[in-house]
């Protein structure tokens, strides 16, 4: 048995119990390369989303600190920021 990734193909047009209804097919080298590229792109996009969320949180905290410096109360700031 090999550690090569596989894909599962189910042919719903065939009746239950048919030997070709469910097939486990090894991925080709091209499919493996595409899968790895998609995984790398997904990791990049996840990092970008996390960085954007961190920046949004930092901006919110900065705005809150500036409002406090202007003399707004915690209740007033919460009313503005929600």
PDB file of C-alpha atoms in Angstrom:
ATOM      1  CA  UNK A   1       0.000   0.000   0.000  1.00  0.00           C
ATOM      2  CA  UNK A   2       1.246   3.455  -0.880  1.00  0.00           C
ATOM      3  CA  UNK A   3       0.847   6.789   0.876  1.00  0.00           C
ATOM      4  CA  UNK A   4      -0.202   8.449  -2.369  1.00  0.00           C
ATOM      5  CA  UNK A   5      -3.301  10.650  -1.911  1.00  0.00           C
ATOM      6  CA  UNK A   6      -6.504   9.332  -3.435  1.00  0.00           C
ATOM      7  CA  UNK A   7      -9.917  10.592  -4.424  1.00  0.00           C
ATOM      8  CA  UNK A   8     -13.225   8.860  -3.971  1.00  0.00           C
ATOM      9  CA  UNK A   9     -15.541   8.686  -6.975  1.00  0.00           C
ATOM     10  CA  UNK A  10     -19.160   7.625  -6.455  1.00  0.00           C
ATOM     11  CA  UNK A  11     -21.274   6.951  -9.546  1.00  0.00           C
ATOM     12  CA  UNK A  12     -24.847   7.554  -8.380  1.00  0.00           C
ATOM     13  CA  UNK A  13     -26.248   6.305 -11.679  1.00  0.00           C
ATOM     14  CA  UNK A  14     -25.189   2.749 -10.821  1.00  0.00           C
ATOM     15  CA  UNK A  15     -27.251   0.545  -8.487  1.00  0.00           C
ATOM     16  CA  UNK A  16     -26.111  -0.295  -4.956  1.00  0.00           C
ATOM     17  CA  UNK A  17     -23.664  -3.177  -4.899  1.00  0.00           C
ATOM     18  CA  UNK A  18     -22.364  -2.551  -8.420  1.00  0.00           C
ATOM     19  CA  UNK A  19     -18.573  -3.058  -8.383  1.00  0.00           C
ATOM     20  CA  UNK A  20     -17.935   0.285 -10.111  1.00  0.00           C
ATOM     21  CA  UNK A  21     -20.309   2.364  -7.937  1.00  0.00           C
ATOM     22  CA  UNK A  22     -17.490   3.453  -5.585  1.00  0.00           C
ATOM     23  CA  UNK A  23     -13.939   3.834  -6.848  1.00  0.00           C
ATOM     24  CA  UNK A  24     -10.808   4.929  -5.003  1.00  0.00           C
ATOM     25  CA  UNK A  25      -8.478   6.495  -7.533  1.00  0.00           C
ATOM     26  CA  UNK A  26      -4.902   7.645  -6.818  1.00  0.00           C
ATOM     27  CA  UNK A  27      -4.253  11.303  -7.622  1.00  0.00           C
ATOM     28  CA  UNK A  28      -2.010  12.101 -10.551  1.00  0.00           C
ATOM     29  CA  UNK A  29       1.176  14.106 -10.060  1.00  0.00           C
ATOM     30  CA  UNK A  30      -0.579  17.122 -11.602  1.00  0.00           C
ATOM     31  CA  UNK A  31      -3.521  16.787  -9.180  1.00  0.00           C
ATOM     32  CA  UNK A  32      -1.150  16.516  -6.226  1.00  0.00           C
ATOM     33  CA  UNK A  33       0.732  19.632  -7.382  1.00  0.00           C
ATOM     34  CA  UNK A  34      -2.560  21.535  -7.809  1.00  0.00           C
ATOM     35  CA  UNK A  35      -3.745  20.405  -4.379  1.00  0.00           C
ATOM     36  CA  UNK A  36      -0.502  21.591  -2.765  1.00  0.00           C
ATOM     37  CA  UNK A  37      -0.770  24.951  -4.566  1.00  0.00           C
ATOM     38  CA  UNK A  38      -4.372  25.340  -3.366  1.00  0.00           C
ATOM     39  CA  UNK A  39      -3.329  24.518   0.203  1.00  0.00           C
ATOM     40  CA  UNK A  40      -0.520  27.095   0.055  1.00  0.00           C
ATOM     41  CA  UNK A  41      -2.921  29.725  -1.326  1.00  0.00           C
ATOM     42  CA  UNK A  42      -5.454  28.923   1.409  1.00  0.00           C
ATOM     43  CA  UNK A  43      -2.751  29.393   4.061  1.00  0.00           C
ATOM     44  CA  UNK A  44      -1.814  32.776   2.575  1.00  0.00           C
ATOM     45  CA  UNK A  45      -5.450  33.889   2.510  1.00  0.00           C
ATOM     46  CA  UNK A  46      -5.969  32.736   6.110  1.00  0.00           C
ATOM     47  CA  UNK A  47      -2.901  34.711   7.229  1.00  0.00           C
ATOM     48  CA  UNK A  48      -4.223  37.781   5.388  1.00  0.00           C
ATOM     49  CA  UNK A  49      -7.641  37.449   7.082  1.00  0.00           C
ATOM     50  CA  UNK A  50      -5.989  37.096  10.492  1.00  0.00           C
ATOM     51  CA  UNK A  51      -3.765  40.130   9.858  1.00  0.00           C
ATOM     52  CA  UNK A  52      -6.767  42.196   8.739  1.00  0.00           C
ATOM     53  CA  UNK A  53      -8.719  41.188  11.848  1.00  0.00           C
ATOM     54  CA  UNK A  54      -5.757  42.017  14.086  1.00  0.00           C
ATOM     55  CA  UNK A  55      -5.428  45.433  12.400  1.00  0.00           C
ATOM     56  CA  UNK A  56      -9.146  46.066  12.835  1.00  0.00           C
ATOM     57  CA  UNK A  57      -8.893  45.232  16.547  1.00  0.00           C
ATOM     58  CA  UNK A  58      -5.815  47.444  16.954  1.00  0.00           C
ATOM     59  CA  UNK A  59      -7.639  50.325  15.249  1.00  0.00           C
ATOM     60  CA  UNK A  60     -10.623  49.871  17.561  1.00  0.00           C
ATOM     61  CA  UNK A  61      -8.399  49.879  20.654  1.00  0.00           C
ATOM     62  CA  UNK A  62      -6.552  52.957  19.388  1.00  0.00           C
ATOM     63  CA  UNK A  63      -9.817  54.803  18.773  1.00  0.00           C
ATOM     64  CA  UNK A  64     -11.037  53.856  22.246  1.00  0.00           C
ATOM     65  CA  UNK A  65      -7.825  55.145  23.835  1.00  0.00           C
ATOM     66  CA  UNK A  66      -8.108  58.434  21.926  1.00  0.00           C
ATOM     67  CA  UNK A  67     -11.716  58.863  23.012  1.00  0.00           C
ATOM     68  CA  UNK A  68     -10.715  58.206  26.630  1.00  0.00           C
ATOM     69  CA  UNK A  69      -7.974  60.829  26.269  1.00  0.00           C
ATOM     70  CA  UNK A  70     -10.633  63.303  25.149  1.00  0.00           C
ATOM     71  CA  UNK A  71     -12.491  62.671  28.388  1.00  0.00           C
ATOM     72  CA  UNK A  72     -15.311  60.388  27.260  1.00  0.00           C
ATOM     73  CA  UNK A  73     -16.551  57.925  29.845  1.00  0.00           C
ATOM     74  CA  UNK A  74     -16.539  54.156  29.326  1.00  0.00           C
ATOM     75  CA  UNK A  75     -20.338  54.245  28.884  1.00  0.00           C
ATOM     76  CA  UNK A  76     -20.092  56.985  26.239  1.00  0.00           C
ATOM     77  CA  UNK A  77     -17.378  55.096  24.359  1.00  0.00           C
ATOM     78  CA  UNK A  78     -19.409  51.877  24.434  1.00  0.00           C
ATOM     79  CA  UNK A  79     -22.432  53.790  23.140  1.00  0.00           C
ATOM     80  CA  UNK A  80     -20.350  54.980  20.181  1.00  0.00           C
ATOM     81  CA  UNK A  81     -18.486  51.755  19.448  1.00  0.00           C
ATOM     82  CA  UNK A  82     -21.275  49.347  20.293  1.00  0.00           C
TER      83      UNK A  82
END
